[in-house]
């Protein structure tokens, strides 16, 4: 049972993170702000990115089809054409920063500030540009229908497993395509393991191809695969560790992982497109993606060696029903409501 002291510590942690986010606003330069014209009932998506032009057209199109009404984007000093592309989009508000992604708690200070300012009272998505949200019957029932159903259930957050997709051959040599799902055909159906973490009560899910190939000898360093990407936001909320955990603590219990009973979706993870080798070089050089970058140098070097992730137990991705049948996400009755 949690003590009053533990609860008090979390209250102050949330206040400290909100103060960090407030101070970080000075690091953001507004490029184009169209938020004044956003409908109060619009679904909002918040993204922090760098050099994601290869993914942006499909990413935006996919989430527009889901019903996202506006995208709030922080561009962390991209050197590709993504900055100009985003500035031309009618449903994108764009901010630019040259500050350190790592020092801003991997972009969360900036995102928490924008969500407090522009997301209060609305259903909000926190996404990376290499993630595509899907859920049961998503092609027929959009996010407005999903969030209305969640509201009726009294549910304020919707969890998802981040599912790594990968090509049939070696990394970095697959044919380019505007549709990442035509390039990245495979995934691991399991095993995935989940445990609750204290003191936030957030889930910790690990497994999948990155653990199998890169972290088999040290599985605790394998990536965290659970997220709460969709939340009915309040200005007093704050994400703590990407979308892996959030305060207030109660929201973390809205997701109970693969095979659980809580309604959930999937974040199709398109990290392993052909540009992954160049990005590994850049990430290794910039040292912005881990608290201890030196500890993950081996991972980047193995990634740069272009391994093949496809193996004898790989499943070929065939749509949401397949993932539902495998227990990787949970319908909760939404598809037939």
Coordinates of C-alpha atoms in Angstrom, one line a residue:
X1 CA 0.0 0.0 0.0
X2 CA 1.3 3.4 -1.0
X3 CA 2.2 5.7 1.9
X4 CA 1.3 9.4 2.2
X5 CA 5.0 10.2 1.9
X6 CA 5.2 8.4 -1.5
X7 CA 2.1 10.2 -2.8
X8 CA 3.5 13.5 -1.6
X9 CA 6.8 12.8 -3.5
X10 CA 4.9 12.2 -6.7
X11 CA 2.9 15.4 -6.3
X12 CA 6.2 17.3 -6.1
X13 CA 7.7 15.4 -8.9
X14 CA 4.8 16.4 -11.1
X15 CA 5.2 20.0 -10.1
X16 CA 8.9 20.0 -10.8
X17 CA 8.4 18.5 -14.3
X18 CA 5.6 21.0 -15.1
X19 CA 8.0 23.8 -14.0
X20 CA 10.7 22.4 -16.2
X21 CA 8.3 22.4 -19.1
X22 CA 7.2 26.0 -18.4
X23 CA 10.8 27.2 -18.4
X24 CA 11.6 25.3 -21.7
X25 CA 9.1 27.4 -23.6
X26 CA 11.9 29.9 -24.2
X27 CA 13.8 27.3 -26.2
X28 CA 11.1 27.1 -28.8
X29 CA 10.8 29.5 -31.7
X30 CA 7.4 29.5 -33.3
X31 CA 7.6 29.0 -37.1
X32 CA 3.9 28.9 -37.8
X33 CA 1.1 28.7 -35.2
X34 CA -2.3 27.8 -36.5
X35 CA -3.7 26.7 -33.1
X36 CA -6.2 29.6 -32.9
X37 CA -8.2 28.0 -35.7
X38 CA -8.3 24.5 -34.2
X39 CA -11.8 23.2 -33.3
X40 CA -12.2 22.7 -29.5
X41 CA -13.3 19.1 -30.2
X42 CA -10.4 18.3 -32.5
X43 CA -8.1 15.3 -31.8
X44 CA -4.5 16.8 -31.4
X45 CA -1.2 15.1 -32.1
X46 CA 2.1 16.2 -30.5
X47 CA 5.4 15.2 -32.1
X48 CA 9.1 16.0 -31.5
X49 CA 11.2 15.0 -34.4
X50 CA 14.5 15.5 -36.3
X51 CA 15.1 14.5 -40.0
X52 CA 12.0 12.4 -40.6
X53 CA 11.1 13.5 -44.1
X54 CA 11.1 9.9 -45.3
X55 CA 8.2 9.1 -42.9
X56 CA 6.3 12.4 -42.7
X57 CA 3.9 12.1 -45.7
X58 CA 2.7 8.6 -44.7
X59 CA 2.7 9.5 -41.0
X60 CA 0.5 12.6 -41.5
X61 CA -1.8 10.8 -44.0
X62 CA -2.4 7.8 -41.7
X63 CA -3.3 9.9 -38.7
X64 CA -5.4 12.3 -40.7
X65 CA -7.4 9.2 -41.8
X66 CA -7.8 8.3 -38.1
X67 CA -9.3 11.8 -37.4
X68 CA -6.4 13.9 -36.1
X69 CA -7.5 17.5 -36.6
X70 CA -4.2 19.2 -35.8
X71 CA -0.5 18.4 -35.4
X72 CA 1.8 20.3 -33.0
X73 CA 5.3 19.6 -34.1
X74 CA 8.7 20.5 -32.5
X75 CA 11.5 20.3 -35.1
X76 CA 14.8 19.7 -33.3
X77 CA 17.0 21.4 -35.9
X78 CA 16.4 19.1 -38.9
X79 CA 18.8 19.2 -41.8
X80 CA 16.5 17.5 -44.3
X81 CA 13.4 19.0 -46.2
X82 CA 11.0 18.1 -43.4
X83 CA 11.0 21.6 -41.9
X84 CA 9.8 23.2 -45.1
X85 CA 7.3 20.4 -45.8
X86 CA 5.7 20.7 -42.4
X87 CA 5.5 24.5 -42.6
X88 CA 3.4 24.1 -45.8
X89 CA 0.8 21.8 -44.2
X90 CA -2.6 23.3 -43.4
X91 CA -3.1 21.4 -40.2
X92 CA 0.4 21.7 -38.7
X93 CA 1.7 24.2 -36.1
X94 CA 5.4 24.2 -36.1
X95 CA 8.1 25.2 -33.6
X96 CA 11.9 25.0 -34.0
X97 CA 14.7 24.5 -31.5
X98 CA 18.4 24.1 -31.7
X99 CA 18.6 23.1 -28.0
X100 CA 19.7 19.7 -26.7
X101 CA 17.0 16.9 -27.1
X102 CA 18.7 15.0 -24.3
X103 CA 18.8 18.0 -21.9
X104 CA 15.1 18.6 -22.5
X105 CA 14.4 15.1 -21.2
X106 CA 14.4 13.7 -24.7
X107 CA 12.0 16.4 -25.9
X108 CA 9.5 15.9 -23.1
X109 CA 9.9 19.3 -21.6
X110 CA 9.0 21.0 -24.9
X111 CA 6.0 18.6 -25.5
X112 CA 4.7 18.9 -22.0
X113 CA 4.7 22.7 -22.4
X114 CA 2.8 22.5 -25.7
X115 CA 0.3 20.0 -24.4
X116 CA -0.4 22.2 -21.3
X117 CA -0.9 25.2 -23.6
X118 CA -2.8 23.6 -26.5
X119 CA -4.1 20.2 -25.3
X120 CA -6.0 21.0 -22.1
X121 CA -9.4 19.3 -22.1
X122 CA -8.9 17.5 -25.4
X123 CA -7.9 14.0 -26.4
X124 CA -4.3 14.2 -27.4
X125 CA -1.8 11.8 -29.0
X126 CA 1.9 11.8 -28.2
X127 CA 3.7 10.1 -31.0
X128 CA 7.1 9.7 -32.6
X129 CA 7.3 10.2 -36.4
X130 CA 8.2 6.5 -36.8
X131 CA 5.0 5.3 -35.0
X132 CA 1.6 4.6 -36.6
X133 CA -1.3 4.1 -34.2
X134 CA -3.8 1.3 -35.0
X135 CA -6.6 -0.3 -33.0
X136 CA -9.5 -2.6 -33.5
X137 CA -11.7 -1.6 -36.5
X138 CA -9.6 1.6 -37.0
X139 CA -10.3 1.7 -40.8
X140 CA -14.1 2.1 -40.1
X141 CA -14.2 3.8 -36.7
X142 CA -12.0 6.8 -36.3
X143 CA -10.5 8.4 -33.2
X144 CA -13.6 10.5 -32.5
X145 CA -15.6 7.3 -32.2
X146 CA -12.9 5.6 -30.1
X147 CA -12.6 8.5 -27.7
X148 CA -16.4 9.0 -27.4
X149 CA -16.5 5.3 -26.4
X150 CA -13.6 5.7 -24.0
X151 CA -15.4 8.7 -22.4
X152 CA -18.6 6.6 -21.9
X153 CA -16.4 4.0 -20.1
X154 CA -14.9 6.7 -17.9
X155 CA -11.4 5.9 -19.3
X156 CA -9.0 8.7 -19.7
X157 CA -6.0 7.0 -21.4
X158 CA -5.5 4.4 -24.0
X159 CA -2.4 2.2 -24.0
X160 CA -0.5 0.5 -26.9
X161 CA 2.3 -1.9 -27.5
X162 CA 5.1 -0.6 -29.7
X163 CA 5.5 -3.3 -32.3
X164 CA 8.8 -3.3 -34.2
X165 CA 8.3 -4.0 -37.9
X166 CA 11.3 -5.1 -40.0
X167 CA 12.2 -6.1 -43.6
X168 CA 12.7 -9.6 -44.9
X169 CA 16.4 -9.0 -45.8
X170 CA 19.3 -7.2 -44.2
X171 CA 18.6 -3.8 -42.7
X172 CA 19.4 -0.8 -44.9
X173 CA 19.0 -2.6 -48.3
X174 CA 15.2 -2.8 -48.7
X175 CA 13.6 -1.0 -51.6
X176 CA 12.3 2.4 -50.7
X177 CA 8.5 3.0 -50.7
X178 CA 6.1 5.8 -49.7
X179 CA 4.3 3.1 -47.7
X180 CA 6.4 1.8 -44.9
X181 CA 4.1 -1.2 -44.5
X182 CA 5.1 -2.3 -47.9
X183 CA 8.8 -2.4 -46.9
X184 CA 8.5 -3.6 -43.3
X185 CA 6.5 -6.8 -43.5
X186 CA 7.6 -8.8 -40.5
X187 CA 7.2 -8.7 -36.7
X188 CA 7.7 -10.9 -33.6
X189 CA 4.5 -12.3 -32.1
X190 CA 6.4 -12.8 -28.8
X191 CA 7.5 -13.4 -26.3
X192 CA 6.7 -10.2 -24.5
X193 CA 6.9 -9.8 -20.7
X194 CA 5.3 -7.1 -18.6
X195 CA 5.7 -5.9 -15.0
X196 CA 4.6 -3.0 -12.9
X197 CA 7.2 -0.5 -11.8
X198 CA 7.2 1.5 -8.6
X199 CA 6.6 4.2 -7.6
X200 CA 4.7 5.4 -10.7
X201 CA 2.8 2.1 -11.2
X202 CA 3.7 2.2 -14.9
X203 CA 3.9 -0.9 -16.9
X204 CA 7.3 -2.1 -18.3
X205 CA 7.0 -4.3 -21.4
X206 CA 10.0 -5.7 -23.1
X207 CA 10.7 -8.3 -25.8
X208 CA 10.6 -8.3 -29.6
X209 CA 13.3 -8.3 -32.3
X210 CA 15.5 -5.6 -30.8
X211 CA 15.9 -7.6 -27.6
X212 CA 16.3 -10.8 -29.5
X213 CA 19.1 -9.5 -31.8
X214 CA 20.8 -6.7 -29.9
X215 CA 20.1 -7.3 -26.1
X216 CA 19.9 -11.0 -25.7
X217 CA 22.9 -10.9 -23.2
X218 CA 21.5 -8.0 -21.2
X219 CA 17.7 -8.1 -21.6
X220 CA 17.1 -5.4 -18.9
X221 CA 18.6 -2.8 -21.4
X222 CA 16.2 -3.8 -24.1
X223 CA 13.8 -1.0 -25.2
X224 CA 10.6 -0.3 -23.3
X225 CA 7.6 -1.2 -25.6
X226 CA 4.6 0.1 -23.7
X227 CA 3.1 3.5 -24.2
X228 CA 0.1 5.6 -23.3
X229 CA -0.1 7.5 -26.6
X230 CA -3.7 8.7 -26.3
X231 CA -4.8 10.7 -23.2
X232 CA -7.6 13.1 -22.5
X233 CA -5.2 15.8 -21.4
X234 CA -5.3 18.2 -18.5
X235 CA -2.8 21.0 -18.1
X236 CA -1.8 19.6 -14.7
X237 CA -0.7 16.2 -16.3
X238 CA 2.8 15.5 -17.3
X239 CA 4.6 12.7 -19.2
X240 CA 7.5 11.4 -17.2
X241 CA 9.4 9.1 -19.6
X242 CA 8.4 9.5 -23.2
X243 CA 4.8 8.2 -23.3
X244 CA 5.9 5.2 -21.2
X245 CA 4.7 6.8 -18.0
X246 CA 2.6 9.8 -16.9
X247 CA 1.5 11.6 -13.8
X248 CA -1.0 11.5 -12.1
X249 CA -0.1 7.9 -11.3
X250 CA -3.7 6.5 -11.8
X251 CA -3.4 7.0 -15.6
X252 CA -0.7 4.4 -15.8
X253 CA -3.2 1.7 -14.8
X254 CA -5.3 2.3 -17.9
X255 CA -3.1 -0.2 -19.7
X256 CA -2.2 -3.7 -18.6
X257 CA -0.2 -4.9 -21.6
X258 CA -0.3 -7.7 -24.2
X259 CA -2.9 -10.2 -23.2
X260 CA -4.5 -7.8 -20.7
X261 CA -8.1 -6.8 -20.3
X262 CA -7.9 -3.1 -20.8
X263 CA -8.8 -1.8 -24.3
X264 CA -5.5 -1.1 -26.2
X265 CA -4.0 -0.6 -29.6
X266 CA -0.7 -1.0 -31.4
X267 CA 2.0 1.5 -32.4
X268 CA 3.5 0.1 -35.6
X269 CA 7.1 1.1 -35.3
X270 CA 8.8 1.9 -38.6
X271 CA 12.3 2.5 -37.3
X272 CA 13.8 -0.1 -39.6
X273 CA 13.2 1.6 -42.9
X274 CA 16.3 1.8 -45.2
X275 CA 17.6 5.0 -43.6
X276 CA 18.2 3.2 -40.3
X277 CA 21.9 2.7 -40.9
X278 CA 22.6 6.4 -41.6
X279 CA 20.5 7.3 -38.6
X280 CA 22.5 5.0 -36.4
X281 CA 25.6 6.8 -37.4
X282 CA 24.1 10.2 -36.6
X283 CA 22.6 9.1 -33.3
X284 CA 26.0 7.6 -32.2
X285 CA 27.7 10.9 -33.1
X286 CA 25.1 13.2 -31.5
X287 CA 24.7 11.2 -28.3
X288 CA 21.2 12.5 -27.7
X289 CA 19.1 9.4 -27.2
X290 CA 20.1 7.7 -23.9
X291 CA 21.0 8.9 -20.4
X292 CA 24.3 7.0 -20.8
X293 CA 25.1 7.0 -24.5
X294 CA 28.4 5.1 -24.1
X295 CA 26.5 2.1 -22.7
X296 CA 24.6 1.8 -26.0
X297 CA 27.5 2.2 -28.4
X298 CA 27.6 -1.5 -28.9
X299 CA 23.9 -1.5 -30.0
X300 CA 24.6 1.2 -32.6
X301 CA 27.6 -0.6 -33.9
X302 CA 25.7 -3.8 -34.3
X303 CA 22.9 -1.9 -36.0
X304 CA 25.3 -0.3 -38.4
X305 CA 26.5 -3.9 -39.4
X306 CA 23.1 -4.3 -41.1
X307 CA 21.9 -7.5 -39.5
X308 CA 18.9 -9.5 -40.7
X309 CA 16.1 -9.4 -38.1
X310 CA 13.8 -11.9 -40.0
X311 CA 14.0 -15.4 -38.6
X312 CA 12.1 -18.7 -38.6
X313 CA 9.4 -17.5 -36.2
X314 CA 8.8 -14.1 -37.9
X315 CA 5.1 -13.3 -38.7
X316 CA 4.1 -11.3 -41.8
X317 CA 1.9 -8.4 -40.8
X318 CA -1.6 -8.9 -42.0
X319 CA -3.7 -6.2 -40.2
X320 CA -5.3 -5.4 -36.9
X321 CA -7.4 -8.6 -36.6
X322 CA -4.2 -10.7 -36.7
X323 CA -2.7 -8.6 -33.8
X324 CA -6.0 -8.9 -31.9
X325 CA -6.0 -12.7 -32.3
X326 CA -2.4 -12.9 -31.1
X327 CA -3.3 -11.0 -27.9
X328 CA -1.0 -8.2 -28.7
X329 CA -3.9 -5.7 -28.3
X330 CA -7.3 -5.8 -26.8
X331 CA -10.6 -4.8 -28.3
X332 CA -12.6 -4.5 -25.1
X333 CA -15.8 -4.6 -27.1
X334 CA -15.1 -1.4 -29.1
X335 CA -15.3 -3.0 -32.6
X336 CA -18.9 -4.3 -32.0
X337 CA -20.2 -1.5 -29.8

